[in-house]
PDB file of C-alpha atoms in Angstrom:
ATOM      1  CA  MET A   1     177.928  -2.032 -84.486  1.00  0.00           C
ATOM      2  CA  ALA A   2     180.141   1.007 -83.798  1.00  0.00           C
ATOM      3  CA  ALA A   3     179.335   0.923 -80.092  1.00  0.00           C
ATOM      4  CA  ARG A   4     180.358  -2.730 -79.888  1.00  0.00           C
ATOM      5  CA  VAL A   5     183.560  -2.186 -81.860  1.00  0.00           C
ATOM      6  CA  VAL A   6     184.863   0.694 -79.766  1.00  0.00           C
ATOM      7  CA  GLY A   7     184.168  -1.164 -76.520  1.00  0.00           C
ATOM      8  CA  GLY A   8     184.225   0.226 -72.976  1.00  0.00           C
ATOM      9  CA  ARG A   9     182.305   3.442 -72.567  1.00  0.00           C
ATOM     10  CA  LYS A  10     181.541   3.562 -76.234  1.00  0.00           C
ATOM     11  CA  MET A  11     182.222   6.667 -78.294  1.00  0.00           C
ATOM     12  CA  LEU A  12     183.161   8.895 -75.374  1.00  0.00           C
ATOM     13  CA  ALA A  13     185.935   6.543 -74.313  1.00  0.00           C
ATOM     14  CA  PHE A  14     186.997   6.034 -77.935  1.00  0.00           C
ATOM     15  CA  SER A  15     187.230   9.780 -78.509  1.00  0.00           C
ATOM     16  CA  ALA A  16     189.257  10.304 -75.314  1.00  0.00           C
ATOM     17  CA  ARG A  17     191.721   7.597 -76.338  1.00  0.00           C
ATOM     18  CA  LEU A  18     191.882   8.980 -79.890  1.00  0.00           C
ATOM     19  CA  VAL A  19     192.641  12.499 -78.655  1.00  0.00           C
ATOM     20  CA  GLU A  20     195.291  11.103 -76.306  1.00  0.00           C
ATOM     21  CA  LEU A  21     197.120   9.123 -79.002  1.00  0.00           C
ATOM     22  CA  VAL A  22     196.804  11.752 -81.733  1.00  0.00           C
ATOM     23  CA  GLY A  23     198.090  14.403 -79.325  1.00  0.00           C
ATOM     24  CA  ALA A  24     201.083  12.188 -78.583  1.00  0.00           C
ATOM     25  CA  GLY A  25     201.826  11.969 -82.309  1.00  0.00           C
ATOM     26  CA  ARG A  26     201.144   8.239 -82.590  1.00  0.00           C
ATOM     27  CA  GLY A  27     200.668   6.603 -85.939  1.00  0.00           C
ATOM     28  CA  PRO A  28     198.366   3.759 -86.991  1.00  0.00           C
ATOM     29  CA  ASP A  29     200.408   0.952 -85.468  1.00  0.00           C
ATOM     30  CA  THR A  30     198.668  -2.166 -84.206  1.00  0.00           C
ATOM     31  CA  GLN A  31     199.229  -1.382 -80.517  1.00  0.00           C
ATOM     32  CA  ALA A  32     197.662   2.070 -80.873  1.00  0.00           C
ATOM     33  CA  LEU A  33     194.663   0.667 -82.733  1.00  0.00           C
ATOM     34  CA  GLN A  34     194.199  -2.140 -80.201  1.00  0.00           C
ATOM     35  CA  TYR A  35     194.172   0.479 -77.430  1.00  0.00           C
ATOM     36  CA  LEU A  36     191.708   2.664 -79.347  1.00  0.00           C
ATOM     37  CA  LEU A  37     189.347  -0.136 -80.366  1.00  0.00           C
ATOM     38  CA  PRO A  38     189.704  -3.023 -77.907  1.00  0.00           C
ATOM     39  CA  GLY A  39     186.390  -4.533 -78.966  1.00  0.00           C
ATOM     40  CA  HIS A  40     187.602  -4.911 -82.523  1.00  0.00           C
ATOM     41  CA  TRP A  41     190.324  -7.344 -81.506  1.00  0.00           C
ATOM     42  CA  GLN A  42     187.847  -9.280 -79.397  1.00  0.00           C
ATOM     43  CA  MET A  43     185.361  -9.635 -82.273  1.00  0.00           C
ATOM     44  CA  PHE A  44     187.785 -10.667 -85.013  1.00  0.00           C
ATOM     45  CA  SER A  45     190.760 -12.983 -85.258  1.00  0.00           C
ATOM     46  CA  THR A  46     194.291 -11.609 -85.493  1.00  0.00           C
ATOM     47  CA  PRO A  47     194.612 -12.593 -89.185  1.00  0.00           C
ATOM     48  CA  ASP A  48     191.265 -10.931 -89.968  1.00  0.00           C
ATOM     49  CA  ASN A  49     192.322  -7.739 -88.177  1.00  0.00           C
ATOM     50  CA  GLU A  50     195.664  -7.754 -90.008  1.00  0.00           C
ATOM     51  CA  ARG A  51     193.916  -8.155 -93.366  1.00  0.00           C
ATOM     52  CA  LEU A  52     191.539  -5.312 -92.534  1.00  0.00           C
ATOM     53  CA  LEU A  53     194.371  -3.006 -91.452  1.00  0.00           C
ATOM     54  CA  ASN A  54     196.344  -3.797 -94.608  1.00  0.00           C
ATOM     55  CA  TRP A  55     193.270  -3.100 -96.725  1.00  0.00           C
ATOM     56  CA  LEU A  56     192.601   0.163 -94.869  1.00  0.00           C
ATOM     57  CA  SER A  57     196.222   1.265 -95.288  1.00  0.00           C
ATOM     58  CA  GLU A  58     195.771   0.941 -99.055  1.00  0.00           C
ATOM     59  CA  MET A  59     192.641   3.140 -98.901  1.00  0.00           C
ATOM     60  CA  VAL A  60     194.272   6.054 -97.043  1.00  0.00           C
ATOM     61  CA  PRO A  61     194.018   9.213 -99.165  1.00  0.00           C
ATOM     62  CA  ASP A  62     197.352  10.649-100.284  1.00  0.00           C
ATOM     63  CA  GLY A  63     197.061  13.703 -98.031  1.00  0.00           C
ATOM     64  CA  LEU A  64     196.754  11.478 -94.962  1.00  0.00           C
ATOM     65  CA  ARG A  65     199.321   8.838 -95.917  1.00  0.00           C
ATOM     66  CA  ASP A  66     202.101   9.800 -93.524  1.00  0.00           C
ATOM     67  CA  ASP A  67     202.125   7.037 -90.907  1.00  0.00           C
ATOM     68  CA  GLY A  68     201.430   9.729 -88.300  1.00  0.00           C
ATOM     69  CA  SER A  69     198.502  11.163 -86.411  1.00  0.00           C
ATOM     70  CA  PRO A  70     196.308  12.026 -89.431  1.00  0.00           C
ATOM     71  CA  GLN A  71     196.603   8.450 -90.690  1.00  0.00           C
ATOM     72  CA  LEU A  72     195.852   7.138 -87.181  1.00  0.00           C
ATOM     73  CA  ALA A  73     192.741   9.355 -87.036  1.00  0.00           C
ATOM     74  CA  TYR A  74     191.647   8.190 -90.509  1.00  0.00           C
ATOM     75  CA  THR A  75     192.147   4.504 -89.677  1.00  0.00           C
ATOM     76  CA  ALA A  76     190.549   4.688 -86.228  1.00  0.00           C
ATOM     77  CA  CYS A  77     187.524   6.537 -87.612  1.00  0.00           C
ATOM     78  CA  ALA A  78     187.227   3.984 -90.421  1.00  0.00           C
ATOM     79  CA  LEU A  79     187.093   1.195 -87.857  1.00  0.00           C
ATOM     80  CA  ALA A  80     184.684   3.042 -85.539  1.00  0.00           C
ATOM     81  CA  HIS A  81     182.422   4.832 -88.048  1.00  0.00           C
ATOM     82  CA  GLY A  82     182.703   2.632 -91.124  1.00  0.00           C
ATOM     83  CA  THR A  83     185.203   2.467 -93.946  1.00  0.00           C
ATOM     84  CA  GLN A  84     183.367   5.063 -96.046  1.00  0.00           C
ATOM     85  CA  TRP A  85     183.253   7.664 -93.251  1.00  0.00           C
ATOM     86  CA  LEU A  86     185.512  10.143 -95.059  1.00  0.00           C
ATOM     87  CA  GLY A  87     182.916  10.631 -97.810  1.00  0.00           C
ATOM     88  CA  ASP A  88     179.840  10.259 -95.608  1.00  0.00           C
ATOM     89  CA  PRO A  89     177.947  13.571 -95.209  1.00  0.00           C
ATOM     90  CA  GLN A  90     177.235  12.648 -91.589  1.00  0.00           C
ATOM     91  CA  TYR A  91     180.960  12.964 -90.817  1.00  0.00           C
ATOM     92  CA  GLN A  92     181.728  15.962 -93.028  1.00  0.00           C
ATOM     93  CA  ARG A  93     183.121  18.181 -90.250  1.00  0.00           C
ATOM     94  CA  LEU A  94     185.224  15.330 -88.867  1.00  0.00           C
ATOM     95  CA  ALA A  95     186.587  14.655 -92.364  1.00  0.00           C
ATOM     96  CA  GLN A  96     187.478  18.336 -92.793  1.00  0.00           C
ATOM     97  CA  ILE A  97     189.367  18.351 -89.502  1.00  0.00           C
ATOM     98  CA  VAL A  98     191.324  15.187 -90.282  1.00  0.00           C
ATOM     99  CA  ARG A  99     192.170  16.345 -93.810  1.00  0.00           C
ATOM    100  CA  ALA A 100     193.189  19.873 -92.762  1.00  0.00           C
ATOM    101  CA  GLN A 101     195.541  19.166 -89.868  1.00  0.00           C
ATOM    102  CA  THR A 102     199.220  18.430 -90.072  1.00  0.00           C
ATOM    103  CA  ASP A 103     200.170  19.232 -86.474  1.00  0.00           C
ATOM    104  CA  ALA A 104     199.357  16.427 -84.019  1.00  0.00           C
ATOM    105  CA  SER A 105     198.432  18.721 -81.117  1.00  0.00           C
ATOM    106  CA  SER A 106     196.105  20.867 -83.275  1.00  0.00           C
ATOM    107  CA  LEU A 107     194.452  17.760 -84.673  1.00  0.00           C
ATOM    108  CA  ALA A 108     193.974  16.375 -81.153  1.00  0.00           C
ATOM    109  CA  GLU A 109     192.412  19.656 -79.962  1.00  0.00           C
ATOM    110  CA  ASP A 110     190.032  19.789 -82.923  1.00  0.00           C
ATOM    111  CA  LEU A 111     189.056  16.126 -82.483  1.00  0.00           C
ATOM    112  CA  GLU A 112     188.329  16.734 -78.823  1.00  0.00           C
ATOM    113  CA  VAL A 113     186.069  19.688 -79.664  1.00  0.00           C
ATOM    114  CA  ILE A 114     184.127  17.850 -82.347  1.00  0.00           C
ATOM    115  CA  TYR A 115     183.581  14.681 -80.304  1.00  0.00           C
ATOM    116  CA  THR A 116     182.697  16.673 -77.178  1.00  0.00           C
ATOM    117  CA  LYS A 117     180.022  18.563 -79.109  1.00  0.00           C
ATOM    118  CA  ALA A 118     178.758  15.438 -80.853  1.00  0.00           C
ATOM    119  CA  LEU A 119     178.523  13.413 -77.663  1.00  0.00           C
ATOM    120  CA  ALA A 120     177.108  16.128 -75.383  1.00  0.00           C
TER     121      ALA A 120
END
């Protein structure tokens, strides 16, 4: 499912787009998420996507609720890896990186490292 949702060149392309947008300081706006996960908007209707994004915005942990890059990373990873990714032991290092970073460029660098290693 994740491969179909992220579209294009799968996780590698998703991670490159995520690093790009996080590094630019983007937040979890609809345009950013459509760019990150083009397959998601092809699979689901606009109202369904809006409901999902509203639901996800309510689930964002307090430390990531800033409408900036950490919240974009949380939301994008929830759509790509599943809504419970933050507590999933498989994504423990990714969760630590997203929770620990406040600076967009540092978060982007750390995301690039983790996805590069994971996808090598």
